[in-house]
XYZ file of C-alpha atoms in Angstrom:
704
model
C 185.807 95.448 100.970
C 189.068 92.953 100.048
C 188.444 89.639 100.819
C 189.989 87.364 102.768
C 191.624 83.690 102.551
C 189.954 80.632 104.645
C 191.338 80.508 108.182
C 192.340 84.240 108.479
C 192.074 86.579 110.552
C 192.601 90.734 108.981
C 192.370 94.092 111.766
C 190.588 96.416 109.732
C 190.294 99.540 112.287
C 190.483 98.072 115.424
C 188.328 95.319 114.898
C 187.524 91.383 113.893
C 185.797 90.382 110.215
C 184.146 86.919 110.570
C 183.461 85.113 107.469
C 181.457 81.236 108.304
C 184.453 79.922 107.765
C 186.682 81.879 109.650
C 187.820 80.598 113.379
C 189.674 83.123 115.412
C 193.477 81.450 116.458
C 194.420 83.095 119.096
C 192.824 82.096 121.872
C 190.815 79.583 122.870
C 188.109 81.698 124.192
C 187.401 83.328 121.072
C 187.788 80.326 118.835
C 184.887 79.074 120.583
C 182.625 82.736 120.646
C 183.534 82.327 116.881
C 182.153 79.681 115.886
C 179.513 79.791 117.695
C 178.777 82.788 116.080
C 178.585 81.689 112.961
C 176.418 82.219 110.765
C 176.033 83.272 106.460
C 176.071 86.772 107.062
C 179.496 88.604 107.704
C 179.563 90.066 111.766
C 182.106 92.736 113.713
C 183.537 91.797 116.676
C 185.566 93.407 118.873
C 188.791 91.582 120.839
C 186.728 92.566 124.225
C 183.426 90.844 123.317
C 185.443 87.846 121.732
C 186.920 87.035 125.616
C 183.445 88.091 126.925
C 183.264 85.863 130.314
C 181.075 86.539 133.170
C 181.887 85.852 137.108
C 180.195 85.226 140.368
C 180.352 87.900 142.615
C 181.419 87.459 146.622
C 177.722 88.531 146.416
C 175.811 86.380 144.883
C 172.287 85.496 144.880
C 171.434 82.219 143.685
C 167.932 82.143 141.466
C 166.972 78.443 141.063
C 164.775 79.226 137.539
C 164.589 75.864 135.420
C 163.495 72.430 137.717
C 165.211 70.499 135.005
C 167.468 71.884 132.310
C 165.575 69.443 129.712
C 162.687 71.637 129.726
C 165.272 73.957 127.842
C 165.973 72.195 124.831
C 169.621 73.046 122.263
C 169.120 76.362 120.470
C 165.687 77.967 122.455
C 164.698 80.585 124.688
C 162.759 81.342 127.431
C 161.953 84.270 130.137
C 162.804 83.026 133.221
C 162.077 85.265 136.690
C 164.798 85.598 138.966
C 163.836 87.540 142.907
C 162.771 90.707 140.870
C 164.762 90.700 137.509
C 163.334 89.646 134.698
C 165.348 86.732 132.412
C 166.063 85.293 129.145
C 167.830 81.929 129.416
C 169.253 81.057 126.247
C 170.296 77.722 125.486
C 172.668 77.518 122.817
C 175.266 74.495 121.838
C 175.151 73.056 125.241
C 175.656 76.493 127.392
C 173.480 77.872 129.264
C 173.405 81.900 129.475
C 171.187 84.469 131.387
C 170.372 87.781 129.430
C 168.372 90.868 130.593
C 165.200 90.115 129.473
C 164.775 93.748 127.267
C 166.165 94.621 124.762
C 168.025 98.162 124.842
C 165.875 99.753 122.918
C 162.421 99.699 122.895
C 162.729 97.365 125.681
C 161.082 93.844 124.216
C 161.101 90.556 125.927
C 164.108 88.937 123.871
C 162.481 85.355 126.442
C 159.969 85.114 124.114
C 162.464 86.335 120.553
C 164.100 82.769 118.771
C 167.661 81.930 117.928
C 168.359 82.403 114.358
C 171.854 81.834 112.587
C 173.674 81.648 115.653
C 172.455 85.343 116.983
C 169.597 86.114 119.586
C 166.569 87.846 117.360
C 164.388 90.165 119.087
C 161.411 89.664 118.500
C 159.826 93.487 118.451
C 162.520 95.145 116.186
C 164.688 92.105 115.041
C 168.347 93.167 116.126
C 170.439 90.278 116.660
C 172.404 89.436 120.552
C 174.659 86.724 120.946
C 173.302 83.882 122.550
C 176.053 83.934 125.490
C 177.274 87.289 125.984
C 174.599 89.539 125.027
C 176.953 91.428 122.322
C 175.777 92.852 119.424
C 177.999 91.839 116.220
C 179.576 94.433 114.551
C 181.004 96.403 117.397
C 178.074 98.944 118.570
C 177.679 99.234 122.398
C 173.862 98.414 122.917
C 174.137 95.571 123.781
C 172.437 93.323 127.586
C 174.194 92.763 130.103
C 174.044 88.969 131.070
C 174.415 87.264 134.831
C 176.101 83.957 136.397
C 175.004 80.455 135.248
C 175.430 77.630 137.053
C 174.152 73.940 137.524
C 173.213 71.845 140.221
C 171.529 68.512 140.173
C 170.285 69.014 136.924
C 168.346 72.912 137.518
C 169.531 75.977 136.472
C 170.724 78.695 139.018
C 171.201 82.757 137.006
C 173.631 84.632 140.081
C 172.385 88.165 141.664
C 173.317 91.244 143.754
C 171.430 90.782 146.636
C 168.344 93.257 146.132
C 168.826 96.629 147.748
C 166.318 97.652 149.775
C 162.954 98.824 148.548
C 163.391 103.419 148.346
C 160.040 104.991 149.667
C 157.778 105.814 145.813
C 155.679 108.410 145.783
C 153.207 106.115 145.087
C 153.922 104.178 148.499
C 153.398 107.891 150.419
C 150.063 108.395 148.029
C 148.893 104.377 148.955
C 149.568 104.624 152.859
C 147.528 108.338 152.609
C 144.787 106.658 151.018
C 144.672 103.800 153.364
C 144.909 106.467 156.305
C 142.416 108.824 155.452
C 139.823 104.818 154.834
C 140.377 104.298 151.409
C 141.531 100.540 152.085
C 138.907 98.466 149.125
C 139.949 98.754 145.775
C 139.055 97.378 142.614
C 139.997 97.260 139.618
C 143.311 95.938 136.916
C 146.379 95.982 136.982
C 147.873 96.704 133.275
C 151.176 97.941 131.878
C 150.892 101.652 132.728
C 149.560 101.438 136.690
C 152.168 98.933 137.445
C 153.918 101.544 139.845
C 151.244 102.275 141.897
C 149.540 98.364 141.764
C 153.109 97.134 142.697
C 152.959 100.103 146.273
C 149.015 98.852 146.915
C 150.802 94.791 146.469
C 153.245 95.705 149.541
C 149.921 97.549 152.167
C 147.995 94.536 151.045
C 151.240 92.526 151.754
C 150.972 93.571 155.798
C 147.066 93.821 156.542
C 146.358 97.226 155.296
C 144.523 96.645 152.089
C 141.975 94.429 149.796
C 142.570 94.843 145.963
C 139.629 93.101 143.847
C 140.367 92.534 140.900
C 137.596 92.305 138.632
C 137.575 91.529 134.935
C 136.093 94.664 133.686
C 137.236 97.966 135.335
C 132.760 98.995 134.629
C 132.472 96.766 137.152
C 135.277 97.905 139.307
C 133.549 101.406 139.913
C 129.601 100.543 140.241
C 131.372 98.067 142.986
C 133.212 100.833 144.460
C 130.241 103.101 143.850
C 127.998 100.128 145.047
C 130.616 100.342 148.515
C 129.873 104.290 149.015
C 126.653 104.085 148.657
C 125.945 101.564 151.101
C 128.473 102.980 153.512
C 129.446 106.765 152.582
C 132.822 105.882 152.360
C 135.250 105.855 149.238
C 136.138 103.056 147.925
C 138.720 102.959 144.969
C 138.437 102.055 141.030
C 141.723 101.813 139.886
C 142.512 101.089 135.308
C 145.154 101.891 132.958
C 145.077 105.069 131.126
C 143.214 105.043 127.962
C 140.540 102.419 127.293
C 140.640 100.773 131.216
C 140.128 104.740 132.361
C 137.665 104.927 130.291
C 135.630 101.933 130.710
C 135.050 103.353 134.407
C 133.267 106.409 133.673
C 129.938 105.117 133.607
C 129.805 103.555 137.213
C 131.922 107.091 138.366
C 129.259 109.164 136.975
C 126.358 106.501 139.019
C 128.061 106.842 141.935
C 128.047 111.298 141.130
C 124.626 110.990 140.718
C 123.715 109.200 143.216
C 125.784 110.820 145.617
C 128.327 108.071 146.559
C 131.941 109.272 147.657
C 133.941 107.142 144.849
C 137.714 107.591 144.351
C 139.611 106.914 140.829
C 142.862 106.615 140.830
C 144.297 105.549 136.644
C 147.669 104.932 134.276
C 148.142 107.583 132.309
C 151.209 107.559 129.367
C 154.240 109.643 130.293
C 153.482 113.256 130.854
C 155.582 114.178 127.837
C 153.296 111.880 125.444
C 150.335 113.238 126.101
C 148.572 114.478 123.601
C 150.746 113.137 120.842
C 148.452 110.245 119.935
C 150.430 107.970 121.395
C 149.565 103.957 122.009
C 146.219 104.090 124.762
C 146.677 107.696 125.484
C 144.074 109.536 126.998
C 143.524 113.128 127.965
C 141.748 111.784 131.545
C 142.158 115.040 133.896
C 140.459 116.498 130.409
C 138.116 113.459 130.106
C 136.863 113.368 133.482
C 136.583 117.401 134.346
C 132.807 117.075 133.945
C 132.248 113.676 136.442
C 135.178 114.587 138.711
C 134.645 117.270 141.736
C 138.406 117.035 141.992
C 140.331 115.790 139.124
C 144.230 115.590 138.618
C 147.359 114.512 137.168
C 149.946 113.850 140.657
C 153.295 115.052 138.602
C 157.003 114.416 139.653
C 156.556 118.097 141.828
C 153.627 117.363 143.567
C 152.388 118.115 146.850
C 151.919 113.641 147.057
C 150.357 113.371 150.408
C 148.331 116.664 150.183
C 146.901 115.411 147.343
C 145.752 112.178 147.483
C 144.388 114.101 151.106
C 142.245 116.431 149.088
C 141.081 114.293 147.208
C 139.570 111.715 149.566
C 138.326 114.395 151.556
C 136.452 115.992 148.691
C 134.815 112.797 147.944
C 133.734 112.161 151.772
C 132.874 115.862 152.438
C 131.364 116.637 148.488
C 129.745 113.278 148.670
C 131.448 113.099 145.147
C 134.122 111.375 143.123
C 137.727 112.340 142.846
C 140.483 110.988 140.734
C 143.844 111.558 139.963
C 146.096 109.948 137.534
C 150.018 108.864 137.606
C 152.207 109.325 134.265
C 154.644 106.399 134.486
C 157.363 108.282 135.753
C 155.810 109.798 138.453
C 154.765 106.645 140.145
C 158.115 104.926 140.687
C 159.726 108.039 140.923
C 162.196 108.207 144.810
C 160.001 110.147 147.113
C 161.302 113.125 148.177
C 163.342 112.094 151.942
C 161.901 113.396 154.347
C 157.975 112.870 152.943
C 156.019 111.747 154.874
C 152.256 109.939 154.524
C 149.008 112.242 155.837
C 146.954 111.202 157.887
C 142.790 112.787 158.722
C 144.077 113.679 161.592
C 141.864 117.254 162.478
C 141.344 117.744 158.763
C 138.436 116.660 158.760
C 134.905 119.198 160.250
C 132.313 117.895 161.794
C 128.812 117.763 159.808
C 126.309 118.069 161.953
C 124.513 121.385 160.679
C 121.961 123.062 162.518
C 119.626 124.762 160.316
C 119.316 128.369 159.998
C 116.660 129.490 162.992
C 114.295 130.679 160.202
C 113.490 127.719 158.183
C 113.291 126.406 161.857
C 110.442 127.658 162.910
C 108.534 127.728 159.543
C 108.927 123.867 159.282
C 107.858 124.131 163.349
C 104.771 125.927 162.552
C 103.570 123.970 159.790
C 103.410 120.559 161.583
C 102.274 122.219 164.648
C 99.029 122.595 162.440
C 99.669 119.472 160.608
C 97.163 116.680 161.082
C 97.260 114.280 159.086
C 101.905 114.524 157.889
C 103.732 111.841 155.825
C 106.950 111.466 155.870
C 109.179 110.943 152.686
C 112.458 109.347 153.070
C 114.305 109.337 149.904
C 118.144 107.784 149.556
C 119.940 111.077 151.158
C 118.344 109.888 154.550
C 120.608 106.315 155.079
C 122.308 107.564 157.325
C 119.767 108.980 159.319
C 116.797 106.241 159.072
C 116.685 105.231 163.093
C 115.858 108.817 164.153
C 113.589 109.828 160.972
C 111.893 106.849 162.334
C 111.719 107.401 165.453
C 110.134 111.265 164.776
C 107.651 109.660 162.698
C 106.161 107.406 166.284
C 106.201 110.865 167.446
C 104.822 112.359 164.383
C 102.006 108.980 164.825
C 102.692 109.622 160.609
C 103.161 107.591 157.656
C 106.731 106.754 156.376
C 106.804 106.206 153.003
C 110.333 106.013 150.733
C 111.127 106.713 147.643
C 112.742 103.498 144.788
C 115.982 104.470 146.293
C 115.336 104.721 149.921
C 113.376 101.353 150.109
C 113.642 99.097 153.135
C 114.917 102.676 155.111
C 112.126 101.823 157.205
C 110.527 98.392 157.073
C 107.373 97.585 155.000
C 106.358 95.288 158.390
C 106.684 98.750 160.560
C 102.997 99.897 162.018
C 104.135 103.206 159.688
C 105.612 102.070 157.478
C 103.730 102.123 153.885
C 106.549 101.163 151.108
C 107.582 102.352 148.042
C 106.155 105.856 146.018
C 106.089 105.958 142.814
C 106.721 103.796 139.676
C 108.140 100.506 141.253
C 106.161 101.282 144.314
C 102.413 100.231 146.402
C 99.585 101.608 146.026
C 99.750 101.958 149.968
C 102.339 105.001 149.212
C 100.568 106.926 146.431
C 96.888 106.485 148.892
C 99.181 107.890 151.918
C 100.297 110.067 149.901
C 97.163 112.059 148.215
C 95.793 111.463 151.680
C 98.480 113.713 153.878
C 98.067 117.328 154.101
C 102.308 118.153 154.867
C 104.398 116.214 153.681
C 107.638 116.184 155.027
C 110.940 115.111 152.829
C 114.254 113.819 153.851
C 117.231 112.894 151.698
C 115.552 112.946 148.215
C 115.439 114.939 145.140
C 112.128 114.515 144.003
C 112.343 112.763 140.726
C 109.438 111.988 138.087
C 109.751 108.545 138.965
C 108.975 108.871 142.338
C 106.095 111.527 141.828
C 106.079 113.490 145.585
C 103.369 115.538 144.893
C 103.569 119.401 144.536
C 100.354 120.357 144.970
C 100.437 120.003 149.102
C 102.498 121.675 151.570
C 105.713 120.114 151.881
C 108.899 120.914 154.329
C 112.338 119.419 152.912
C 115.814 118.929 154.989
C 118.641 118.521 153.233
C 121.904 119.135 153.750
C 122.878 119.745 150.163
C 121.209 123.246 149.827
C 121.169 123.001 146.107
C 118.711 119.920 146.205
C 116.521 122.421 148.229
C 113.726 123.306 146.334
C 115.355 121.995 143.084
C 112.372 121.460 140.532
C 109.429 123.506 142.137
C 109.795 125.671 145.481
C 108.327 124.202 148.741
C 107.061 125.835 151.679
C 109.828 125.129 153.650
C 112.947 124.192 152.739
C 115.471 123.435 155.032
C 119.473 123.389 155.139
C 121.180 120.954 157.747
C 121.989 117.562 159.049
C 119.704 115.127 158.860
C 120.225 113.992 162.248
C 121.052 117.360 164.098
C 117.638 119.331 162.367
C 115.638 116.283 163.638
C 117.096 117.006 167.278
C 115.873 120.275 166.862
C 112.494 120.206 165.514
C 111.907 117.163 168.557
C 112.483 119.802 170.767
C 110.688 122.724 170.035
C 107.978 119.920 168.893
C 107.446 118.367 172.712
C 103.769 118.296 173.346
C 102.667 120.834 171.015
C 101.447 118.130 168.005
C 98.226 116.707 167.744
C 97.587 114.400 164.483
C 95.669 111.286 163.734
C 97.556 108.218 164.567
C 97.557 106.458 161.085
C 98.673 102.868 161.752
C 94.845 101.718 161.945
C 94.608 103.071 157.919
C 98.108 101.194 157.485
C 97.403 98.322 158.115
C 94.187 98.656 156.325
C 95.951 99.397 153.152
C 98.139 96.986 153.540
C 95.508 93.836 154.298
C 94.250 95.406 150.564
C 97.307 94.806 148.864
C 98.069 91.648 149.900
C 94.954 90.422 149.364
C 95.456 92.140 145.466
C 98.982 90.250 145.362
C 96.984 87.443 146.102
C 94.945 87.230 143.132
C 98.047 88.594 140.422
C 99.783 85.139 141.644
C 97.037 83.130 140.481
C 97.999 84.286 137.109
C 100.435 81.601 134.244
C 101.522 81.678 131.670
C 103.031 78.667 129.624
C 105.812 80.975 128.508
C 107.386 81.195 132.299
C 106.284 82.665 135.648
C 105.545 84.904 136.534
C 107.724 87.602 138.582
C 104.866 88.178 140.990
C 105.704 84.440 142.131
C 109.543 84.925 142.081
C 109.412 87.476 144.930
C 106.704 86.039 146.926
C 108.921 83.512 146.498
C 111.928 86.566 147.483
C 109.596 86.890 150.212
C 109.422 84.280 151.774
C 112.582 82.896 151.927
C 115.064 85.794 152.021
C 117.580 86.549 154.980
C 115.745 89.033 156.837
C 118.874 91.692 156.651
C 120.289 91.011 153.900
C 122.489 93.247 151.975
C 119.496 94.093 148.564
C 121.015 94.685 144.988
C 118.647 95.197 141.689
C 119.410 96.166 138.402
C 117.411 98.481 135.884
C 114.553 97.373 133.657
C 110.949 95.363 134.971
C 112.854 93.176 136.899
C 113.686 96.622 138.897
C 109.916 97.547 138.852
C 108.742 93.843 140.331
C 111.131 94.112 142.841
C 109.773 97.446 144.107
C 106.627 96.381 144.268
C 106.948 93.301 145.673
C 109.510 92.887 147.101
C 108.299 93.104 151.094
C 111.569 94.792 153.210
C 112.846 93.627 156.478
C 115.697 94.938 157.578
C 117.472 94.768 154.267
C 119.412 97.462 152.645
C 119.291 98.174 149.019
C 121.079 99.336 146.390
C 120.756 100.894 142.500
C 121.520 102.201 140.324
C 119.237 105.312 141.167
C 119.812 109.068 138.815
C 122.030 107.167 136.678
C 119.145 104.494 135.921
C 122.707 102.367 134.692
C 121.846 98.535 133.629
C 123.905 95.463 134.622
C 124.463 97.567 138.182
C 122.918 94.233 140.315
C 126.216 91.970 140.024
C 128.764 94.627 140.369
C 127.938 95.897 143.348
C 126.908 93.235 144.931
C 130.528 92.639 144.926
C 131.066 96.439 146.153
C 128.334 94.820 149.436
C 130.424 92.152 150.089
C 133.396 93.855 149.826
C 131.892 96.326 152.767
C 130.098 93.547 154.796
C 132.305 90.507 154.476
C 130.083 87.351 156.036
C 127.869 89.167 158.515
C 125.402 89.704 156.909
C 123.734 87.668 152.856
C 124.145 89.621 149.549
C 121.843 89.141 146.994
C 121.406 90.186 143.786
C 118.019 90.778 141.514
C 119.508 90.684 137.846
C 117.445 90.736 134.478
C 118.924 89.268 131.832
C 120.120 92.410 129.983
C 121.176 93.078 132.573
C 123.413 89.983 133.866
C 125.083 90.102 130.657
C 126.758 93.102 130.823
C 129.030 92.099 133.139
C 128.404 87.871 133.980
C 132.352 87.519 133.928
C 132.146 88.734 137.413
C 130.673 85.873 137.917
C 134.490 84.528 138.752
C 134.935 87.211 140.319
C 132.842 85.928 143.223
C 134.266 82.634 142.936
C 137.814 83.989 143.307
C 137.443 85.217 146.247
C 134.671 83.132 147.386
C 131.716 85.721 147.485
C 129.733 83.941 148.676
C 126.241 85.779 146.431
C 123.817 84.802 145.528
C 122.462 86.358 142.275
C 118.801 85.915 141.281
C 118.244 86.156 137.484
C 114.733 87.058 136.592
C 115.601 85.369 132.720
C 112.743 86.169 129.402
C 114.817 86.205 127.022
C 113.724 90.511 126.526
C 114.910 93.493 127.089
C 111.060 93.704 128.472
C 111.377 96.871 129.777
C 111.871 98.443 126.303
C 109.853 96.416 124.642
C 106.689 98.522 127.738
C 107.795 101.746 126.468
C 108.085 101.027 122.755
C 104.379 100.252 122.582
C 103.452 102.900 124.956
C 105.490 105.710 122.338
C 103.061 103.579 120.228
C 106.272 102.640 118.224
C 106.888 98.616 116.634
C 108.524 96.482 118.625
C 112.190 95.928 117.687
C 115.850 94.757 118.962
C 114.516 93.421 122.097
C 114.912 89.682 121.972
C 117.798 88.214 123.212
C 119.852 85.335 122.455
C 121.042 84.087 126.236
C 123.801 81.529 127.717
C 122.493 79.112 130.110
C 123.082 81.002 132.630
C 123.042 78.861 135.009
C 125.275 76.412 133.166
C 127.860 79.340 133.092
C 127.881 79.611 136.959
C 128.776 76.085 136.888
C 131.494 76.509 134.267
C 133.195 79.134 136.908
C 132.682 77.580 140.025
C 129.979 78.589 140.844
C 125.809 76.976 142.153
C 124.091 77.547 139.264
C 120.246 75.802 138.514
C 117.437 76.555 136.243
C 113.819 76.330 137.594
C 110.895 76.587 134.496
C 108.213 75.555 136.703
C 106.416 77.172 139.496
C 106.443 74.387 141.957
C 109.337 73.772 142.201
C 110.697 77.427 142.580
C 110.575 77.705 146.314
C 113.226 74.693 146.916
C 115.095 75.378 144.650
C 115.591 79.052 146.097
C 116.577 77.586 149.175
C 118.753 75.429 147.772
C 120.746 78.522 146.208
C 120.187 80.509 150.667
C 121.251 77.109 151.458
C 124.152 77.338 149.511
C 127.754 78.258 151.208
C 129.293 79.868 148.413
C 128.288 81.862 145.356
C 125.059 80.517 143.609
C 123.256 81.720 140.982
C 119.523 80.302 140.238
C 117.615 81.386 136.824
C 113.979 81.357 136.554
C 112.735 81.946 133.407
C 109.575 83.724 133.526
C 107.003 85.806 131.207
C 107.721 89.834 130.067
C 104.185 90.100 129.744
C 103.391 88.668 133.961
C 105.270 91.227 136.066
């Protein structure tokens, strides 16, 4: 290319060739533009580019983006926001300019770039734009939009056209449907692949229709939703981005599934066209969640969106299972069809009061009429029917024992209450099972942990026919809703039973067990406080109507054995047995009961560290949850199992932070106890604290 003399302009294919020492002389504006664009390199500009000027329109709305113009020095750029618009604000040779913050190639944030050699450089791939006009050198047509700027009283304003009213999106329609079906609590993290759906939830929360809780780990969100479902019988939702955010929820989803808790999982997803190509954070979530989700679908542009959300929630409620919907990027912000409306559950749900088959009722009645010492076993599946079951027990004079998951369904101080059956239970419960002549089991699944003996005649009642006779045959399997079945049993049995009153025996067995507990309470150690002492203090001080969330490990065994239930509800990771459950579960429990009931979490040091950061969630949302952590610096349950299996104890020791100090650093109340004499006073302080609190107790791993 031929060189041109200094101070000259030469046309070439309708363009202007500009060197560092060339100055356009055709107009004053173009002369200034070229001076501002001077570099050592050779650049090309069209006449239109050189004469560009952004003018405010009549409907311009001005937005203050900089309180003090001195906050953006000469030659610097900054990302600001005007209304909902991201702006790259530049300060170049004394002039403030506003450019669209998105590079036209991949959306790179120009406000995070820099001005180099008189040009604004995209931070992602280095493409250049004029800092004032937004146009690239060389006459290309891939510039960025610019906006009017004005200065008033030292502040900088950007002018934009008034925003158009919001158009209802697919996400808006599906969120409204979700709320209509009763899903008003969501736990999750907002991220780049779920922003459209998050924006729809934001609008509903602003209207008071939804509560969204931003957690620190998606796994905690899924556990919180699982606990919510276990406590209320209604689904909450957990929410994540595509890829790792979604896979983080997997464990909590399985916890809900195996414990028959309704749960709705909502995940973002990369654009449909790149699913299966190895795109960034691309996981085929429909395939990935195929085994855990009873209802599992990708939302498509042509889906019947309100109906799809209705089916997801309906499956979760009726099946007491997990539903999952994943939302590709291109669908979330898609405008809903003009006549599309959110769906409701009106006339969409059938009654669940299933009456059992007549033949099963007849067989059960005959066994009960013959029984002298019936014992009732209540599992987690009887949670919503506990009052009816206890009334039935009172008519039969029958002892009532529970599975560990069903702990608290009958208070331990009830005259017929026999405590927890199984490995985490009391000798009272096992004694009455062994002395019985009939077991009547409601909503229990016969796990090995519970140990319901098959050597006794058994009547099993459950809403799920697959749960009946699951591991071995039973004398009478009754498929029916528990309260409806009891209504029929009571009518058929009226005046036809002749059972022994077991109340005196129950009182005697409790007396024996309390004497034994008092002996164990005398065991002390220089290594730490005994778990027996911890739960003895809790028996005295824990509010009688608290929701109790327990973790997995030795702390759980001691909890089941020594903590005496009153009007408590208990939440735990039952069949999955997942460590780390207690703290996230307490979040789910508090969102269900609010400040109407206290919420207490009991965890070991191993479990707590799985989701330790969620203490900041308690603080952020002012959740007055009380967390009691038994710190023995060991995965004690695993050490115990290694010894029982005649293995060496290996890799079970733990290096822990000071949990009380950590709580204080998060803004919660915190205290550590190492002296048993100070245990009760410290626990009293915990329960008197108005906000979230953490009581750390140094315990001896051998005193459980």
